[in-house]
Amino acid sequence: MNMTFEEYKIKVKDGIMTNDGKCPVTYLLDKIQGKWKNHVLYEMCIYENVRFGQLKKDLPDITNTMLTQTLRELEEDGFITRKQFNEIPPHVEYSLTEMGKDLLPIFYEMTKWGFKYTK
């Protein structure tokens, strides 16, 4: 569905639904809810490919268990891909899928909002 922001402001008052009767915003919020999913996705926007250790460095307050769980959920939901390299030593790299990359304009708008309201 393509609509301008002006059209959106009018239509949102009546409720915007997908063909199967669901709210598209609620669908996204359900997929990215939780303390860490947004943080991980935002950090992944910085990298073409990123390893677990780099994400852990960038998000020092997240536990290894929570980072692993978050990455698995994001992969299951189609936001990221996981590629395992069977080398010595073995390693894994994560990257955004096209669906994950489609979140970049949303993060851009959030960045603009943050600059506007951060004092």
Short mmCIF file of C-alpha atoms in Angstrom, two decimals:
data_model
loop_
_atom_site.label_atom_id
_atom_site.label_comp_id
_atom_site.label_asym_id
_atom_site.label_seq_id
_atom_site.Cartn_x
_atom_site.Cartn_y
_atom_site.Cartn_z
CA MET A 1 0.00 0.00 0.00
CA ASN A 2 1.41 3.37 -0.98
CA MET A 3 0.05 6.49 0.59
CA THR A 4 1.43 9.88 1.43
CA PHE A 5 1.86 11.04 4.99
CA GLU A 6 -1.12 13.38 4.52
CA GLU A 7 -3.30 10.45 3.38
CA TYR A 8 -2.03 8.40 6.31
CA LYS A 9 -3.03 11.09 8.83
CA ILE A 10 -6.59 10.98 7.49
CA LYS A 11 -6.91 7.19 7.12
CA VAL A 12 -5.33 6.30 10.47
CA LYS A 13 -8.33 7.74 12.29
CA ASP A 14 -10.55 5.06 10.74
CA GLY A 15 -8.00 2.30 11.26
CA ILE A 16 -5.68 0.93 8.61
CA MET A 17 -5.89 -2.80 7.98
CA THR A 18 -4.09 -5.23 5.71
CA ASN A 19 -6.08 -7.47 3.36
CA ASP A 20 -6.30 -10.09 6.10
CA GLY A 21 -7.76 -7.59 8.59
CA LYS A 22 -4.66 -6.94 10.68
CA CYS A 23 -3.09 -3.65 11.65
CA PRO A 24 0.32 -3.43 9.94
CA VAL A 25 1.81 -1.35 12.76
CA THR A 26 0.72 -3.86 15.40
CA TYR A 27 2.30 -6.64 13.32
CA LEU A 28 5.66 -4.83 13.29
CA LEU A 29 5.49 -3.90 16.97
CA ASP A 30 4.76 -7.54 17.87
CA LYS A 31 7.81 -8.67 15.88
CA ILE A 32 10.26 -6.16 17.37
CA GLN A 33 8.94 -5.89 20.92
CA GLY A 34 11.20 -6.68 23.80
CA LYS A 35 14.08 -4.96 25.49
CA TRP A 36 16.82 -5.90 23.00
CA LYS A 37 15.40 -6.51 19.51
CA ASN A 38 15.42 -2.85 18.51
CA HIS A 39 18.90 -2.35 19.93
CA VAL A 40 20.28 -5.34 18.05
CA LEU A 41 18.58 -4.35 14.79
CA TYR A 42 19.84 -0.79 15.10
CA GLU A 43 23.41 -1.96 15.74
CA MET A 44 23.18 -4.29 12.77
CA CYS A 45 22.34 -1.30 10.54
CA ILE A 46 25.94 -0.19 11.05
CA TYR A 47 27.47 -3.35 9.62
CA GLU A 48 27.23 -5.27 6.37
CA ASN A 49 28.09 -8.44 8.33
CA VAL A 50 28.68 -8.64 12.06
CA ARG A 51 29.90 -11.28 14.46
CA PHE A 52 28.45 -12.12 17.86
CA GLY A 53 31.46 -10.67 19.70
CA GLN A 54 31.10 -7.29 17.97
CA LEU A 55 27.42 -7.07 18.87
CA LYS A 56 28.29 -8.00 22.45
CA LYS A 57 30.89 -5.22 22.49
CA ASP A 58 28.39 -2.72 21.11
CA LEU A 59 25.71 -3.77 23.61
CA PRO A 60 27.70 -4.35 26.84
CA ASP A 61 24.61 -4.63 29.07
CA ILE A 62 23.13 -7.60 27.19
CA THR A 63 23.96 -11.09 28.44
CA ASN A 64 25.30 -13.73 26.07
CA THR A 65 22.13 -15.77 26.60
CA MET A 66 19.85 -12.85 25.81
CA LEU A 67 21.87 -11.87 22.72
CA THR A 68 21.73 -15.46 21.47
CA GLN A 69 17.97 -15.65 22.07
CA THR A 70 17.37 -12.27 20.41
CA LEU A 71 19.42 -13.21 17.35
CA ARG A 72 17.52 -16.50 17.02
CA GLU A 73 14.15 -14.74 17.22
CA LEU A 74 15.18 -12.09 14.69
CA GLU A 75 16.36 -14.84 12.35
CA GLU A 76 13.10 -16.80 12.79
CA ASP A 77 11.11 -13.65 12.01
CA GLY A 78 13.13 -13.00 8.86
CA PHE A 79 14.93 -9.80 9.89
CA ILE A 80 18.45 -11.26 9.86
CA THR A 81 20.40 -14.14 8.37
CA ARG A 82 23.00 -16.28 10.09
CA LYS A 83 25.93 -17.66 8.14
CA GLN A 84 28.21 -20.23 9.72
CA PHE A 85 31.78 -20.57 8.47
CA ASN A 86 33.25 -24.02 9.01
CA GLU A 87 36.83 -22.82 9.21
CA ILE A 88 39.38 -23.05 11.95
CA PRO A 89 38.44 -21.39 14.15
CA PRO A 90 34.74 -21.62 13.18
CA HIS A 91 32.75 -18.42 13.29
CA VAL A 92 29.28 -17.05 12.54
CA GLU A 93 28.27 -13.79 10.87
CA TYR A 94 24.89 -12.09 10.98
CA SER A 95 23.46 -9.66 8.45
CA LEU A 96 20.19 -7.91 7.77
CA THR A 97 17.82 -9.44 5.23
CA GLU A 98 15.93 -7.24 2.79
CA MET A 99 13.09 -7.15 5.31
CA GLY A 100 15.56 -6.03 7.99
CA LYS A 101 17.03 -3.38 5.71
CA ASP A 102 13.52 -2.04 5.12
CA LEU A 103 13.63 -0.86 8.76
CA LEU A 104 16.40 1.65 7.95
CA PRO A 105 13.98 4.49 7.02
CA ILE A 106 12.17 3.89 10.32
CA PHE A 107 15.42 4.16 12.27
CA TYR A 108 16.23 7.30 10.26
CA GLU A 109 12.95 8.91 11.34
CA MET A 110 13.62 7.84 14.93
CA THR A 111 17.07 9.48 14.69
CA LYS A 112 15.50 12.74 13.51
CA TRP A 113 13.00 12.57 16.38
CA GLY A 114 15.81 11.93 18.86
CA PHE A 115 17.80 14.95 17.66
CA LYS A 116 14.68 17.10 17.87
CA TYR A 117 13.75 16.15 21.43
CA THR A 118 17.06 15.28 23.08
CA LYS A 119 18.33 18.17 25.12
#
